[in-house]
mmCIF file of C-alpha atoms in Angstrom:
data_model
loop_
_atom_site.group_PDB
_atom_site.id
_atom_site.type_symbol
_atom_site.label_atom_id
_atom_site.label_comp_id
_atom_site.label_asym_id
_atom_site.label_seq_id
_atom_site.Cartn_x
_atom_site.Cartn_y
_atom_site.Cartn_z
ATOM 1 C CA MET A 1 0.000 0.000 0.000
ATOM 2 C CA THR A 2 1.313 3.440 -0.913
ATOM 3 C CA VAL A 3 1.256 5.881 1.948
ATOM 4 C CA ALA A 4 0.188 9.384 0.892
ATOM 5 C CA MET A 5 2.973 11.936 1.268
ATOM 6 C CA THR A 6 2.333 14.480 4.007
ATOM 7 C CA TYR A 7 4.070 17.852 4.102
ATOM 8 C CA ASP A 8 5.204 19.677 7.209
ATOM 9 C CA SER A 9 7.866 22.341 7.297
ATOM 10 C CA LYS A 10 9.008 21.790 10.893
ATOM 11 C CA ALA A 11 8.984 18.007 10.578
ATOM 12 C CA LEU A 12 11.223 18.198 7.508
ATOM 13 C CA TYR A 13 13.617 20.608 9.250
ATOM 14 C CA ASP A 14 13.826 18.328 12.297
ATOM 15 C CA GLU A 15 14.395 15.292 10.103
ATOM 16 C CA LEU A 16 17.191 16.980 8.154
ATOM 17 C CA VAL A 17 18.849 17.945 11.456
ATOM 18 C CA ALA A 18 18.359 14.498 13.032
ATOM 19 C CA ASN A 19 20.021 12.876 10.018
ATOM 20 C CA LYS A 20 22.926 15.357 10.148
ATOM 21 C CA LEU A 21 22.059 16.599 6.674
ATOM 22 C CA ILE A 22 21.936 20.150 8.008
ATOM 23 C CA ILE A 23 23.594 21.650 11.088
ATOM 24 C CA PRO A 24 21.480 24.303 12.832
ATOM 25 C CA THR A 25 22.769 27.681 14.010
ATOM 26 C CA SER A 26 20.978 30.234 16.173
ATOM 27 C CA VAL A 27 20.044 32.328 13.120
ATOM 28 C CA LYS A 28 16.925 31.527 11.113
ATOM 29 C CA GLY A 29 17.641 30.527 7.536
ATOM 30 C CA VAL A 30 21.357 29.948 8.207
ATOM 31 C CA PHE A 31 22.589 26.380 8.737
ATOM 32 C CA GLY A 32 25.545 24.183 7.917
ATOM 33 C CA ARG A 33 25.456 21.297 5.473
ATOM 34 C CA GLY A 34 26.673 17.811 6.387
ATOM 35 C CA ALA A 35 28.752 15.413 4.271
ATOM 36 C CA VAL A 36 25.815 13.476 2.791
ATOM 37 C CA PHE A 37 23.977 16.671 1.893
ATOM 38 C CA GLU A 38 27.110 17.981 0.154
ATOM 39 C CA ASP A 39 27.639 14.703 -1.686
ATOM 40 C CA VAL A 40 24.116 14.849 -3.136
ATOM 41 C CA LEU A 41 24.520 18.525 -4.005
ATOM 42 C CA PHE A 42 27.867 17.912 -5.726
ATOM 43 C CA HIS A 43 26.473 15.093 -7.865
ATOM 44 C CA LEU A 44 23.332 17.051 -8.689
ATOM 45 C CA ASN A 45 25.492 19.962 -9.831
ATOM 46 C CA SER A 46 27.633 17.572 -11.896
ATOM 47 C CA LYS A 47 24.485 16.158 -13.513
ATOM 48 C CA ILE A 48 23.482 19.687 -14.560
ATOM 49 C CA SER A 49 26.990 20.086 -16.043
ATOM 50 C CA ARG A 50 26.470 16.929 -18.108
ATOM 51 C CA ILE A 51 23.137 18.240 -19.424
ATOM 52 C CA ALA A 52 24.826 21.497 -20.487
ATOM 53 C CA GLU A 53 28.129 20.042 -21.686
ATOM 54 C CA ASN A 54 27.535 20.491 -25.425
ATOM 55 C CA ASP A 55 26.074 23.997 -25.168
ATOM 56 C CA GLY A 56 29.468 25.686 -25.341
ATOM 57 C CA ALA A 57 28.915 27.919 -22.315
ATOM 58 C CA GLU A 58 31.838 29.950 -21.015
ATOM 59 C CA VAL A 59 32.499 29.298 -17.312
ATOM 60 C CA MET A 60 32.822 32.406 -15.113
ATOM 61 C CA LEU A 61 33.075 32.193 -11.346
ATOM 62 C CA PHE A 62 32.785 35.195 -9.053
ATOM 63 C CA PRO A 63 33.045 35.458 -5.259
ATOM 64 C CA PRO A 64 29.818 35.886 -3.256
ATOM 65 C CA THR A 65 30.571 39.597 -2.900
ATOM 66 C CA LEU A 66 29.511 42.056 -5.577
ATOM 67 C CA ASP A 67 30.844 45.506 -6.496
ATOM 68 C CA ARG A 68 28.454 47.931 -4.779
ATOM 69 C CA LYS A 69 28.451 50.189 -7.874
ATOM 70 C CA VAL A 70 27.238 47.273 -10.025
ATOM 71 C CA PHE A 71 24.592 46.523 -7.400
ATOM 72 C CA GLU A 72 23.414 50.159 -7.392
ATOM 73 C CA LYS A 73 23.302 50.236 -11.191
ATOM 74 C CA SER A 74 21.384 46.960 -11.403
ATOM 75 C CA GLY A 75 18.246 48.508 -9.896
ATOM 76 C CA TYR A 76 18.029 45.836 -7.158
ATOM 77 C CA LEU A 77 17.203 48.428 -4.475
ATOM 78 C CA LYS A 78 14.255 49.706 -6.510
ATOM 79 C CA SER A 79 12.670 46.275 -6.416
ATOM 80 C CA PHE A 80 14.039 44.354 -3.422
ATOM 81 C CA PRO A 81 15.393 46.752 -0.754
ATOM 82 C CA HIS A 82 14.201 44.334 1.959
ATOM 83 C CA LEU A 83 16.275 41.390 0.670
ATOM 84 C CA ALA A 84 19.619 43.116 0.161
ATOM 85 C CA GLY A 85 22.708 42.557 2.284
ATOM 86 C CA VAL A 86 25.206 45.424 2.215
ATOM 87 C CA VAL A 87 28.655 44.861 3.752
ATOM 88 C CA PHE A 88 29.774 47.317 6.433
ATOM 89 C CA SER A 89 33.161 47.333 8.132
ATOM 90 C CA PHE A 90 35.106 49.216 10.771
ATOM 91 C CA CYS A 91 37.181 52.023 9.224
ATOM 92 C CA GLY A 92 37.715 54.195 12.307
ATOM 93 C CA SER A 93 40.486 55.431 14.566
ATOM 94 C CA GLU A 94 41.887 53.788 17.704
ATOM 95 C CA ALA A 95 39.560 55.890 19.817
ATOM 96 C CA GLN A 96 36.570 54.730 17.774
ATOM 97 C CA HIS A 97 37.810 51.170 18.141
ATOM 98 C CA GLN A 98 37.715 51.645 21.924
ATOM 99 C CA ASP A 99 34.113 52.823 21.543
ATOM 100 C CA LEU A 100 33.301 49.684 19.531
ATOM 101 C CA VAL A 101 34.880 47.362 22.108
ATOM 102 C CA CYS A 102 33.146 49.143 24.992
ATOM 103 C CA CYS A 103 29.766 48.951 23.269
ATOM 104 C CA LEU A 104 30.258 45.215 22.751
ATOM 105 C CA ALA A 105 31.310 44.672 26.365
ATOM 106 C CA GLU A 106 28.299 46.618 27.635
ATOM 107 C CA GLY A 107 25.856 45.000 25.213
ATOM 108 C CA LYS A 108 25.082 48.353 23.581
ATOM 109 C CA PRO A 109 24.360 48.929 19.871
ATOM 110 C CA TRP A 110 27.548 49.318 17.817
ATOM 111 C CA ALA A 111 26.226 49.908 14.308
ATOM 112 C CA HIS A 112 27.425 53.543 14.479
ATOM 113 C CA THR A 113 31.047 52.302 14.433
ATOM 114 C CA GLN A 114 30.537 50.687 11.010
ATOM 115 C CA THR A 115 30.959 52.230 7.562
ATOM 116 C CA MET A 116 29.556 51.067 4.240
ATOM 117 C CA THR A 117 32.174 49.273 2.113
ATOM 118 C CA ASP A 118 32.504 48.927 -1.649
ATOM 119 C CA VAL A 119 30.843 45.487 -1.673
ATOM 120 C CA VAL A 120 27.442 43.883 -1.079
ATOM 121 C CA LEU A 121 26.552 40.221 -0.693
ATOM 122 C CA THR A 122 25.712 38.859 -4.144
ATOM 123 C CA PRO A 123 21.889 38.911 -4.325
ATOM 124 C CA ALA A 124 21.564 36.706 -7.435
ATOM 125 C CA ALA A 125 24.205 34.516 -9.034
ATOM 126 C CA CYS A 126 24.200 36.294 -12.388
ATOM 127 C CA TYR A 127 24.656 39.905 -11.173
ATOM 128 C CA PRO A 128 28.493 40.004 -11.220
ATOM 129 C CA VAL A 129 28.654 39.050 -14.907
ATOM 130 C CA TYR A 130 26.796 41.908 -16.620
ATOM 131 C CA PRO A 131 29.580 44.556 -16.559
ATOM 132 C CA SER A 132 31.812 42.089 -18.415
ATOM 133 C CA PHE A 133 29.248 42.031 -21.263
ATOM 134 C CA THR A 134 29.460 45.797 -21.922
ATOM 135 C CA GLY A 135 30.080 46.327 -25.615
ATOM 136 C CA THR A 136 28.979 44.321 -28.647
ATOM 137 C CA ALA A 137 28.215 40.616 -28.294
ATOM 138 C CA PRO A 138 29.336 38.211 -31.033
ATOM 139 C CA GLU A 139 26.900 37.180 -33.814
ATOM 140 C CA GLN A 140 25.742 34.092 -31.883
ATOM 141 C CA GLY A 141 25.313 36.060 -28.641
ATOM 142 C CA ARG A 142 26.830 34.936 -25.356
ATOM 143 C CA LEU A 143 26.261 32.040 -23.011
ATOM 144 C CA VAL A 144 27.824 31.868 -19.548
ATOM 145 C CA ASP A 145 27.851 29.099 -16.926
ATOM 146 C CA MET A 146 28.049 30.337 -13.322
ATOM 147 C CA GLN A 147 27.508 29.209 -9.763
ATOM 148 C CA ASN A 148 27.518 31.160 -6.562
ATOM 149 C CA TRP A 149 26.345 31.575 -3.017
ATOM 150 C CA VAL A 150 23.633 34.213 -2.901
ATOM 151 C CA PHE A 151 22.217 36.164 0.031
ATOM 152 C CA ARG A 152 18.586 37.103 0.723
ATOM 153 C CA HIS A 153 17.606 38.788 3.962
ATOM 154 C CA GLU A 154 14.490 36.754 4.673
ATOM 155 C CA PRO A 155 14.979 34.948 7.993
ATOM 156 C CA SER A 156 12.627 31.975 8.249
ATOM 157 C CA SER A 157 12.520 28.727 10.157
ATOM 158 C CA GLU A 158 11.165 27.060 7.025
ATOM 159 C CA PRO A 159 14.084 24.925 5.722
ATOM 160 C CA THR A 160 13.741 25.780 2.034
ATOM 161 C CA ARG A 161 13.786 29.541 2.724
ATOM 162 C CA MET A 162 17.455 30.228 3.411
ATOM 163 C CA GLN A 163 19.362 33.470 3.868
ATOM 164 C CA ALA A 164 22.356 32.046 1.987
ATOM 165 C CA PHE A 165 22.258 29.289 -0.613
ATOM 166 C CA ARG A 166 23.839 28.077 -3.827
ATOM 167 C CA ILE A 167 22.550 28.602 -7.330
ATOM 168 C CA ARG A 168 23.810 26.934 -10.494
ATOM 169 C CA GLU A 169 23.159 29.588 -13.072
ATOM 170 C CA PHE A 170 23.302 30.091 -16.827
ATOM 171 C CA VAL A 171 23.045 33.455 -18.554
ATOM 172 C CA ARG A 172 22.202 34.137 -22.203
ATOM 173 C CA VAL A 173 22.757 37.371 -24.132
ATOM 174 C CA GLY A 174 21.403 37.933 -27.635
ATOM 175 C CA THR A 175 18.379 38.955 -29.670
ATOM 176 C CA PRO A 176 14.939 38.544 -28.062
ATOM 177 C CA GLN A 177 14.313 35.435 -30.169
ATOM 178 C CA MET A 178 17.621 33.785 -29.222
ATOM 179 C CA VAL A 179 17.098 34.473 -25.543
ATOM 180 C CA VAL A 180 13.479 33.272 -25.386
ATOM 181 C CA GLU A 181 14.190 30.088 -27.369
ATOM 182 C CA TRP A 182 17.096 29.301 -25.046
ATOM 183 C CA ARG A 183 14.939 29.973 -21.968
ATOM 184 C CA ASP A 184 12.207 27.660 -23.266
ATOM 185 C CA MET A 185 14.736 24.901 -24.007
ATOM 186 C CA TRP A 186 16.045 25.041 -20.438
ATOM 187 C CA LEU A 187 12.552 25.181 -18.971
ATOM 188 C CA ALA A 188 11.880 21.816 -20.634
ATOM 189 C CA ARG A 189 15.263 20.482 -19.481
ATOM 190 C CA GLY A 190 14.632 21.612 -15.908
ATOM 191 C CA ILE A 191 11.235 19.893 -15.670
ATOM 192 C CA GLN A 192 12.673 16.741 -17.256
ATOM 193 C CA LEU A 193 15.661 16.604 -14.873
ATOM 194 C CA LEU A 194 13.533 16.951 -11.758
ATOM 195 C CA ARG A 195 10.991 14.383 -12.987
ATOM 196 C CA ASP A 196 13.843 11.986 -13.848
ATOM 197 C CA LEU A 197 14.952 12.469 -10.240
ATOM 198 C CA GLY A 198 11.524 11.218 -9.135
ATOM 199 C CA LEU A 199 10.202 14.619 -8.094
ATOM 200 C CA PRO A 200 6.627 15.701 -9.018
ATOM 201 C CA ALA A 201 7.801 18.860 -10.800
ATOM 202 C CA GLU A 202 5.478 21.312 -12.555
ATOM 203 C CA SER A 203 6.240 24.636 -14.193
ATOM 204 C CA ASP A 204 4.275 27.818 -13.689
ATOM 205 C CA VAL A 205 4.494 31.503 -14.510
ATOM 206 C CA ALA A 206 5.794 33.361 -11.455
ATOM 207 C CA ALA A 207 6.633 36.773 -10.000
ATOM 208 C CA ASP A 208 9.509 38.021 -7.877
ATOM 209 C CA PRO A 209 8.894 39.132 -4.261
ATOM 210 C CA PHE A 210 8.966 42.870 -5.074
ATOM 211 C CA PHE A 211 8.806 45.277 -2.126
ATOM 212 C CA GLY A 212 5.667 47.103 -1.044
ATOM 213 C CA ARG A 213 2.416 48.050 -2.776
ATOM 214 C CA GLY A 214 4.266 49.269 -5.840
ATOM 215 C CA GLY A 215 5.823 45.819 -5.838
ATOM 216 C CA ARG A 216 2.399 44.223 -6.241
ATOM 217 C CA MET A 217 2.058 46.184 -9.447
ATOM 218 C CA LEU A 218 5.523 45.146 -10.625
ATOM 219 C CA ALA A 219 4.668 41.514 -9.847
ATOM 220 C CA ALA A 220 1.376 41.751 -11.761
ATOM 221 C CA ASN A 221 3.210 43.272 -14.738
ATOM 222 C CA GLN A 222 5.881 40.570 -14.611
ATOM 223 C CA LYS A 223 3.247 37.820 -14.557
ATOM 224 C CA ALA A 224 1.155 39.391 -17.318
ATOM 225 C CA ALA A 225 4.238 39.549 -19.552
ATOM 226 C CA SER A 226 5.290 35.951 -18.654
ATOM 227 C CA LEU A 227 8.806 37.146 -17.830
ATOM 228 C CA LYS A 228 9.421 34.635 -15.024
ATOM 229 C CA PHE A 229 8.797 30.911 -14.872
ATOM 230 C CA GLU A 230 9.567 28.490 -12.086
ATOM 231 C CA VAL A 231 9.747 24.737 -11.817
ATOM 232 C CA LEU A 232 8.035 23.852 -8.564
ATOM 233 C CA VAL A 233 8.189 20.765 -6.368
ATOM 234 C CA PRO A 234 6.107 20.132 -3.228
ATOM 235 C CA ILE A 235 8.633 19.953 -0.370
ATOM 236 C CA ILE A 236 7.062 21.605 2.686
ATOM 237 C CA SER A 237 3.545 22.039 1.297
ATOM 238 C CA LYS A 238 1.399 20.423 -1.389
ATOM 239 C CA GLU A 239 -0.640 23.584 -1.968
ATOM 240 C CA ASN A 240 2.377 25.902 -2.152
ATOM 241 C CA PRO A 241 5.125 23.942 -3.883
ATOM 242 C CA THR A 242 8.693 25.227 -3.660
ATOM 243 C CA ALA A 243 10.454 26.901 -6.590
ATOM 244 C CA CYS A 244 13.490 24.756 -7.424
ATOM 245 C CA CYS A 245 14.427 26.336 -10.762
ATOM 246 C CA SER A 246 13.808 29.891 -11.885
ATOM 247 C CA PHE A 247 13.849 31.238 -15.454
ATOM 248 C CA ASN A 248 13.990 34.987 -15.847
ATOM 249 C CA TYR A 249 13.691 36.970 -19.055
ATOM 250 C CA HIS A 250 15.029 40.475 -18.332
ATOM 251 C CA GLU A 251 14.160 41.905 -21.772
ATOM 252 C CA ASP A 252 16.534 44.882 -22.249
ATOM 253 C CA HIS A 253 16.937 45.712 -18.524
ATOM 254 C CA PHE A 254 20.579 44.642 -18.149
ATOM 255 C CA GLY A 255 21.335 45.367 -21.805
ATOM 256 C CA SER A 256 20.466 49.040 -21.371
ATOM 257 C CA SER A 257 21.853 49.317 -17.798
ATOM 258 C CA PHE A 258 25.259 47.956 -18.844
ATOM 259 C CA ASP A 259 25.307 49.046 -22.516
ATOM 260 C CA ILE A 260 25.297 45.557 -24.002
ATOM 261 C CA ARG A 261 24.590 45.367 -27.743
ATOM 262 C CA THR A 262 23.936 42.614 -30.246
ATOM 263 C CA ALA A 263 26.018 42.312 -33.418
ATOM 264 C CA ASP A 264 23.456 44.423 -35.338
ATOM 265 C CA GLY A 265 23.801 47.275 -32.832
ATOM 266 C CA ALA A 266 20.478 46.833 -31.012
ATOM 267 C CA VAL A 267 20.297 46.768 -27.191
ATOM 268 C CA ALA A 268 20.841 43.129 -26.241
ATOM 269 C CA HIS A 269 18.231 41.149 -24.368
ATOM 270 C CA THR A 270 19.260 38.814 -21.548
ATOM 271 C CA ALA A 271 17.827 35.922 -19.607
ATOM 272 C CA CYS A 272 19.149 33.844 -16.752
ATOM 273 C CA LEU A 273 18.108 30.594 -15.205
ATOM 274 C CA GLY A 274 19.067 29.105 -11.902
ATOM 275 C CA PHE A 275 18.846 25.737 -10.207
ATOM 276 C CA GLY A 276 18.367 26.104 -6.442
ATOM 277 C CA LEU A 277 20.803 23.385 -5.458
ATOM 278 C CA GLU A 278 19.872 23.111 -1.772
ATOM 279 C CA ARG A 279 16.150 23.142 -2.525
ATOM 280 C CA ILE A 280 16.454 20.313 -5.042
ATOM 281 C CA CYS A 281 18.515 18.306 -2.511
ATOM 282 C CA MET A 282 15.804 18.880 0.111
ATOM 283 C CA GLY A 283 13.202 17.746 -2.419
ATOM 284 C CA LEU A 284 15.188 14.535 -2.926
ATOM 285 C CA PHE A 285 15.463 13.927 0.839
ATOM 286 C CA LYS A 286 11.758 14.657 1.266
ATOM 287 C CA HIS A 287 10.582 12.356 -1.526
ATOM 288 C CA HIS A 288 13.153 9.548 -1.314
ATOM 289 C CA GLY A 289 14.259 9.601 2.320
ATOM 290 C CA CYS A 290 17.240 10.938 4.220
ATOM 291 C CA ASP A 291 19.613 8.090 3.271
ATOM 292 C CA PRO A 292 20.625 8.246 -0.406
ATOM 293 C CA LEU A 293 21.823 4.606 -0.200
ATOM 294 C CA THR A 294 18.166 3.570 -0.030
ATOM 295 C CA TRP A 295 17.018 5.687 -2.993
ATOM 296 C CA PRO A 296 15.660 3.967 -6.127
ATOM 297 C CA ASN A 297 18.472 2.634 -8.352
ATOM 298 C CA ASP A 298 17.531 4.697 -11.409
ATOM 299 C CA ILE A 299 17.806 7.899 -9.389
ATOM 300 C CA ARG A 300 21.121 6.824 -7.845
ATOM 301 C CA ASP A 301 22.413 5.954 -11.332
ATOM 302 C CA LEU A 302 21.405 9.375 -12.621
ATOM 303 C CA LEU A 303 23.402 11.134 -9.918
ATOM 304 C CA TRP A 304 26.257 8.750 -9.108
ATOM 305 C CA GLY A 305 26.351 6.693 -12.320
ATOM 306 C CA MET B 1 -8.610 66.049 -12.857
ATOM 307 C CA GLU B 2 -7.261 65.578 -16.359
ATOM 308 C CA ASP B 3 -4.587 68.264 -15.848
ATOM 309 C CA GLN B 4 -3.540 66.776 -12.521
ATOM 310 C CA ILE B 5 -3.130 63.336 -14.128
ATOM 311 C CA ARG B 6 -1.131 64.762 -17.008
ATOM 312 C CA ASN B 7 1.096 66.742 -14.639
ATOM 313 C CA ILE B 8 1.849 63.599 -12.644
ATOM 314 C CA LEU B 9 2.652 61.736 -15.859
ATOM 315 C CA LYS B 10 4.954 64.556 -16.895
ATOM 316 C CA GLU B 11 6.766 64.477 -13.560
ATOM 317 C CA HIS B 12 6.929 60.719 -12.906
ATOM 318 C CA GLY B 13 6.111 58.886 -16.144
ATOM 319 C CA ARG B 14 9.437 59.357 -17.941
ATOM 320 C CA LEU B 15 7.524 59.668 -21.200
ATOM 321 C CA ALA B 16 9.282 60.346 -24.478
ATOM 322 C CA SER B 17 6.370 62.498 -25.658
ATOM 323 C CA ASP B 18 4.698 65.513 -24.029
ATOM 324 C CA ALA B 19 2.210 64.348 -21.389
ATOM 325 C CA ALA B 20 0.072 67.465 -21.976
ATOM 326 C CA THR B 21 -0.709 66.617 -25.594
ATOM 327 C CA LEU B 22 -0.893 62.792 -25.503
ATOM 328 C CA ALA B 23 -4.164 61.352 -26.781
ATOM 329 C CA ASP B 24 -6.525 60.135 -24.061
ATOM 330 C CA ASN B 25 -6.174 56.554 -25.156
ATOM 331 C CA ALA B 26 -2.475 56.618 -26.119
ATOM 332 C CA ASP B 27 -0.541 53.687 -24.633
ATOM 333 C CA LEU B 28 1.697 55.163 -21.918
ATOM 334 C CA TYR B 29 4.011 52.144 -21.938
ATOM 335 C CA GLN B 30 4.511 52.610 -25.687
ATOM 336 C CA ALA B 31 5.233 56.258 -24.916
ATOM 337 C CA GLY B 32 8.177 55.228 -22.738
ATOM 338 C CA MET B 33 6.760 54.555 -19.266
ATOM 339 C CA THR B 34 8.575 51.658 -17.575
ATOM 340 C CA SER B 35 7.202 49.343 -14.871
ATOM 341 C CA HIS B 36 9.154 51.248 -12.226
ATOM 342 C CA SER B 37 7.978 54.654 -13.427
ATOM 343 C CA SER B 38 4.385 53.362 -13.458
ATOM 344 C CA VAL B 39 4.823 52.607 -9.741
ATOM 345 C CA ASN B 40 5.935 56.202 -9.139
ATOM 346 C CA VAL B 41 2.924 57.434 -11.129
ATOM 347 C CA MET B 42 0.642 55.220 -9.027
ATOM 348 C CA LEU B 43 2.080 56.550 -5.729
ATOM 349 C CA ALA B 44 1.878 60.170 -6.946
ATOM 350 C CA LEU B 45 -1.758 59.693 -8.002
ATOM 351 C CA GLU B 46 -2.593 58.322 -4.539
ATOM 352 C CA ALA B 47 -1.027 61.368 -2.887
ATOM 353 C CA GLU B 48 -2.645 63.854 -5.284
ATOM 354 C CA PHE B 49 -6.176 62.459 -5.077
ATOM 355 C CA ASP B 50 -5.975 61.100 -1.529
ATOM 356 C CA VAL B 51 -6.997 57.606 -2.598
ATOM 357 C CA GLU B 52 -5.535 54.130 -2.194
ATOM 358 C CA PHE B 53 -5.640 51.814 -5.164
ATOM 359 C CA PRO B 54 -6.957 48.388 -4.086
ATOM 360 C CA ASP B 55 -4.993 45.284 -5.133
ATOM 361 C CA ARG B 56 -7.346 44.586 -8.037
ATOM 362 C CA MET B 57 -6.289 47.910 -9.591
ATOM 363 C CA LEU B 58 -2.540 47.431 -9.115
ATOM 364 C CA LYS B 59 -2.002 46.154 -12.628
ATOM 365 C CA ARG B 60 -0.578 47.240 -15.913
ATOM 366 C CA ALA B 61 -3.834 48.016 -17.735
ATOM 367 C CA VAL B 62 -5.142 50.475 -15.112
ATOM 368 C CA PHE B 63 -2.123 52.740 -15.621
ATOM 369 C CA GLY B 64 -1.893 52.174 -19.373
ATOM 370 C CA SER B 65 -3.518 55.428 -20.596
ATOM 371 C CA VAL B 66 -4.794 58.791 -19.369
ATOM 372 C CA ALA B 67 -8.347 57.526 -19.932
ATOM 373 C CA SER B 68 -7.896 54.362 -17.866
ATOM 374 C CA ILE B 69 -6.219 56.292 -15.023
ATOM 375 C CA ARG B 70 -9.101 58.800 -15.027
ATOM 376 C CA ALA B 71 -11.667 55.987 -14.905
ATOM 377 C CA ALA B 72 -9.887 54.414 -11.918
ATOM 378 C CA ILE B 73 -9.640 57.716 -10.022
ATOM 379 C CA GLU B 74 -13.299 58.486 -10.753
ATOM 380 C CA GLU B 75 -14.304 55.103 -9.403
ATOM 381 C CA LEU B 76 -12.260 55.594 -6.219
ATOM 382 C CA THR B 77 -13.436 59.147 -5.570
ATOM 383 C CA ALA B 78 -17.119 58.476 -6.391
ATOM 384 C CA ALA B 79 -17.811 56.578 -3.168
#
């Protein structure tokens, strides 16, 4: 007899902790990853590499810190001021250092001793790449393969909503037709991969979590124009499945912000897509159990074969 | 009301053409208004007319032309 799957956010979190897949900290949405979790994530990421291996993407890796000027130019603060993480540091004198140490010792606020630096925490894996595209793209456009830790300030005890997580990302630059065709190809690949991994994946048109009432309008516009799709898998809820892959068509947003042009001189269009590596791993643990040695053979072969 | 709407569009809409002479039904997005500038237009309209757009009105079409904005404001101020 098949037992119906039940979904419970806290139960999943507790199970991941009990099986040493994740290591809790005192901050919501921030936890360590254990060896088995990392092994699954590594092989999942490698599987994505195999799917993409003949696409000819150029690999570019950036640290999880982004040039603040690029961040400001990207328009992120117009849309997501509540999710951003800006890096501050101590740049003061010895006397100000004394003030800092005293505040700490006395349990007083010490934010006034900190100064904004030239970097922010990377908010989305693709952001560091756009300045390198400035200029004219080749005839066939550009295709880049990236991965990064990204930061979102959204503390939550729900395991799939993390403050820091890894995204395997691909970015396409070209004409609108090139970019949309590429996005649609990967949307099909993403659904297929997750279904091959035994996950009940479905795609849907989606919207970003824009800030405020104006944000509701931006989200409605984004949905109406079908600019964002997600591949969703039920992990903590059947009714509200979790986005495991995201496909974003930026139209000419980054092209005009960073002066990127196609070979014919028009403003280039861009799209990016990301696989939420931790979320897919959690989906696998949820649907197949916390011990990968007991997973169905075809799924093990797909990842470790 | 019409002049107030057109002034707000001039100030916040980032239109390529003159907001004062745009046709009533001209598409404001075609005229250069971006999603972000439409948000600024929406917030300025709320301040000017002392109204709050309900969620059902926070969508592209409502802010797509002078005529559609006027219809929305009239509906909100009629009550």
